[in-house]
Amino acid sequence: DDGSGGGFTIDAGVVSNCVVAANRSRGGAGVVANGGLVTHCVVQGNRTGVGGTANGGGGITLSGGTIRNTLVYGHSHANTGAGINGGASTANEIVNCTVVDNTNTTATVGGGVVLGGGSAVNVVAARNVRSGGTPDDVRSADLARYTYSCAPELTSGTGNTTAVPLFADVAVRDYR
């Protein structure tokens, strides 16, 4: 494909209450968000790195816009950001999301959330791994971009915690 979203690409508007699952792509396998709002969705089991070089998030590639109240899980990726890859844009925002059980198969960073710009508020990132099985839940040059969030790497920042999330039942992917 051309590297755009395997599930969909959004430049403006709202995508709400949908499931984006089992897509394969060289770009953002599930969702590519250049703008707009993706809210109350489940993005699951998408895979990048198909047919060549991967250049986006396995679940969501975010270069603008907002991802809100969305569950992102079970993705496989062969470059940066298996769960949500938030690009360098300061316009992107991740709010009230859970990013869990994603795997980056070849890169040295980016199992869960890779945040190059923008902000992440009230995000739970857990059980994400990078190449070699190393835990890798959140990445950013500035971890202060994360607030009121939960991930092992968030040892500082406003309202952040490193506590292990108490999911209902991860065996059946009940991440409440």
Short mmCIF file of C-alpha atoms in Angstrom, two decimals:
data_model
loop_
_atom_site.label_atom_id
_atom_site.label_comp_id
_atom_site.label_asym_id
_atom_site.label_seq_id
_atom_site.Cartn_x
_atom_site.Cartn_y
_atom_site.Cartn_z
CA ASP A 1 0.00 0.00 0.00
CA ASP A 2 1.01 3.66 -0.04
CA GLY A 3 1.81 3.83 3.70
CA SER A 4 -1.50 5.37 4.71
CA GLY A 5 -3.78 3.90 7.36
CA GLY A 6 -4.63 0.26 6.77
CA GLY A 7 -7.93 0.80 8.59
CA PHE A 8 -8.48 4.48 7.81
CA THR A 9 -6.81 7.88 7.54
CA ILE A 10 -8.43 10.96 9.06
CA ASP A 11 -7.45 14.55 8.27
CA ALA A 12 -10.47 16.32 9.83
CA GLY A 13 -13.83 15.50 11.34
CA VAL A 14 -14.76 12.83 13.88
CA VAL A 15 -14.57 9.04 13.88
CA SER A 16 -16.48 7.61 16.83
CA ASN A 17 -17.58 4.27 18.28
CA CYS A 18 -15.82 1.96 15.86
CA VAL A 19 -13.58 -1.09 15.91
CA VAL A 20 -10.49 -1.04 13.70
CA ALA A 21 -9.07 -4.56 13.62
CA ALA A 22 -6.78 -6.95 11.73
CA ASN A 23 -5.39 -4.49 9.16
CA ARG A 24 -1.98 -4.85 7.53
CA SER A 25 0.02 -1.92 6.19
CA ARG A 26 3.43 -0.34 5.66
CA GLY A 27 2.21 2.85 7.38
CA GLY A 28 -0.10 3.15 10.35
CA ALA A 29 -1.76 -0.25 10.26
CA GLY A 30 -4.91 0.72 12.14
CA VAL A 31 -5.34 4.49 12.02
CA VAL A 32 -3.38 7.41 10.58
CA ALA A 33 -4.60 10.64 12.19
CA ASN A 34 -3.33 13.86 10.59
CA GLY A 35 -6.10 15.87 12.25
CA GLY A 36 -9.61 15.50 13.55
CA LEU A 37 -10.81 13.37 16.46
CA VAL A 38 -10.86 9.61 16.96
CA THR A 39 -12.97 8.84 20.03
CA HIS A 40 -14.56 5.89 21.84
CA CYS A 41 -12.95 3.36 19.52
CA VAL A 42 -11.15 0.02 19.87
CA VAL A 43 -8.05 -0.39 17.70
CA GLN A 44 -6.86 -4.00 17.90
CA GLY A 45 -4.62 -6.57 16.26
CA ASN A 46 -3.21 -4.49 13.40
CA ARG A 47 0.25 -5.09 11.95
CA THR A 48 2.77 -2.89 10.14
CA GLY A 49 5.90 -3.81 8.28
CA VAL A 50 3.96 -5.71 5.63
CA GLY A 51 5.58 -5.67 2.21
CA GLY A 52 8.53 -3.46 3.07
CA THR A 53 9.63 -0.79 5.49
CA ALA A 54 7.23 0.21 8.24
CA ASN A 55 6.99 3.91 8.96
CA GLY A 56 4.09 4.41 11.36
CA GLY A 57 2.41 3.06 14.47
CA GLY A 58 1.06 -0.47 14.50
CA GLY A 59 -2.15 0.77 16.10
CA ILE A 60 -2.25 4.54 15.54
CA THR A 61 0.08 7.02 13.85
CA LEU A 62 -0.79 10.46 15.18
CA SER A 63 0.68 13.54 13.46
CA GLY A 64 -2.17 15.87 14.40
CA GLY A 65 -5.59 15.76 15.99
CA THR A 66 -6.75 13.91 19.07
CA ILE A 67 -7.20 10.30 20.11
CA ARG A 68 -9.65 10.12 23.03
CA ASN A 69 -11.28 7.36 25.09
CA THR A 70 -9.77 4.66 22.90
CA LEU A 71 -8.36 1.20 23.64
CA VAL A 72 -5.27 0.30 21.57
CA TYR A 73 -4.03 -3.29 21.97
CA GLY A 74 -2.54 -6.36 20.37
CA HIS A 75 -0.49 -4.69 17.64
CA SER A 76 2.73 -5.83 16.04
CA HIS A 77 5.10 -3.36 14.44
CA ALA A 78 8.50 -3.41 12.78
CA ASN A 79 9.68 0.18 13.36
CA THR A 80 8.72 2.98 15.79
CA GLY A 81 5.59 2.78 17.94
CA ALA A 82 3.62 -0.47 18.08
CA GLY A 83 0.72 1.03 20.01
CA ILE A 84 0.49 4.78 19.35
CA ASN A 85 3.24 6.63 17.50
CA GLY A 86 2.65 10.34 18.18
CA GLY A 87 4.82 12.28 15.77
CA ALA A 88 6.71 15.51 16.38
CA SER A 89 3.62 17.68 15.93
CA THR A 90 2.70 19.69 19.01
CA ALA A 91 -0.92 19.61 17.84
CA ASN A 92 -1.48 15.96 18.66
CA GLU A 93 -3.13 14.85 21.87
CA ILE A 94 -3.79 11.45 23.46
CA VAL A 95 -6.47 11.59 26.19
CA ASN A 96 -8.11 8.90 28.35
CA CYS A 97 -6.62 6.00 26.38
CA THR A 98 -5.39 2.53 27.30
CA VAL A 99 -2.42 1.19 25.32
CA VAL A 100 -1.67 -2.41 26.25
CA ASP A 101 -0.15 -5.67 24.96
CA ASN A 102 1.57 -4.22 21.88
CA THR A 103 4.84 -5.55 20.46
CA ASN A 104 7.53 -3.80 18.46
CA THR A 105 9.34 -6.68 16.78
CA THR A 106 12.51 -5.06 15.43
CA ALA A 107 13.15 -1.55 16.75
CA THR A 108 14.94 -0.63 19.95
CA VAL A 109 12.13 1.68 21.14
CA GLY A 110 8.38 1.99 20.86
CA GLY A 111 6.36 -0.86 22.28
CA GLY A 112 3.56 1.29 23.69
CA VAL A 113 3.34 5.08 23.20
CA VAL A 114 6.03 7.06 21.38
CA LEU A 115 5.37 10.76 21.90
CA GLY A 116 7.55 13.12 19.84
CA GLY A 117 5.33 16.14 20.44
CA GLY A 118 1.91 17.04 21.77
CA SER A 119 0.67 15.61 25.04
CA ALA A 120 -0.72 12.51 26.72
CA VAL A 121 -3.25 12.93 29.54
CA ASN A 122 -4.74 10.10 31.62
CA VAL A 123 -3.10 7.35 29.54
CA VAL A 124 -2.56 3.83 30.85
CA ALA A 125 0.35 2.14 29.05
CA ALA A 126 1.20 -1.38 30.22
CA ARG A 127 2.46 -4.77 29.06
CA ASN A 128 4.01 -3.33 25.87
CA VAL A 129 7.37 -4.65 24.68
CA ARG A 130 10.06 -3.86 22.14
CA SER A 131 12.56 -6.04 20.32
CA GLY A 132 14.01 -8.76 22.52
CA GLY A 133 11.02 -8.73 24.89
CA THR A 134 12.16 -5.60 26.79
CA PRO A 135 9.28 -3.71 28.48
CA ASP A 136 8.75 -0.38 26.72
CA ASP A 137 5.49 1.36 27.57
CA VAL A 138 6.15 5.08 26.96
CA ARG A 139 8.81 7.09 25.15
CA SER A 140 9.37 10.82 24.86
CA ALA A 141 12.27 13.23 24.88
CA ASP A 142 10.21 15.09 27.51
CA LEU A 143 8.26 12.82 29.89
CA ALA A 144 6.53 15.95 31.27
CA ARG A 145 4.33 15.68 28.15
CA TYR A 146 2.59 12.86 30.07
CA THR A 147 0.26 13.94 32.89
CA TYR A 148 -2.04 11.91 35.15
CA SER A 149 -0.87 8.78 33.36
CA CYS A 150 0.23 5.30 34.38
CA ALA A 151 3.34 3.52 33.05
CA PRO A 152 6.49 2.06 34.65
CA GLU A 153 8.70 4.71 32.99
CA LEU A 154 6.73 7.70 34.35
CA THR A 155 8.78 8.26 37.51
CA SER A 156 8.12 12.02 37.37
CA GLY A 157 5.54 14.42 35.95
CA THR A 158 2.27 15.87 37.19
CA GLY A 159 -0.04 13.20 38.61
CA ASN A 160 1.80 10.27 36.99
CA THR A 161 2.14 6.84 38.63
CA THR A 162 4.27 3.76 38.05
CA ALA A 163 1.72 1.45 39.74
CA VAL A 164 0.71 -1.73 37.92
CA PRO A 165 -2.80 -1.24 36.46
CA LEU A 166 -5.49 -3.50 37.91
CA PHE A 167 -7.16 -4.71 34.74
CA ALA A 168 -10.27 -6.88 35.14
CA ASP A 169 -8.87 -9.93 33.28
CA VAL A 170 -5.97 -9.63 30.81
CA ALA A 171 -6.32 -13.31 29.88
CA VAL A 172 -9.53 -12.48 28.03
CA ARG A 173 -8.44 -8.93 27.12
CA ASP A 174 -10.82 -7.27 29.55
CA TYR A 175 -8.82 -4.08 30.15
CA ARG A 176 -11.39 -2.31 32.32
#
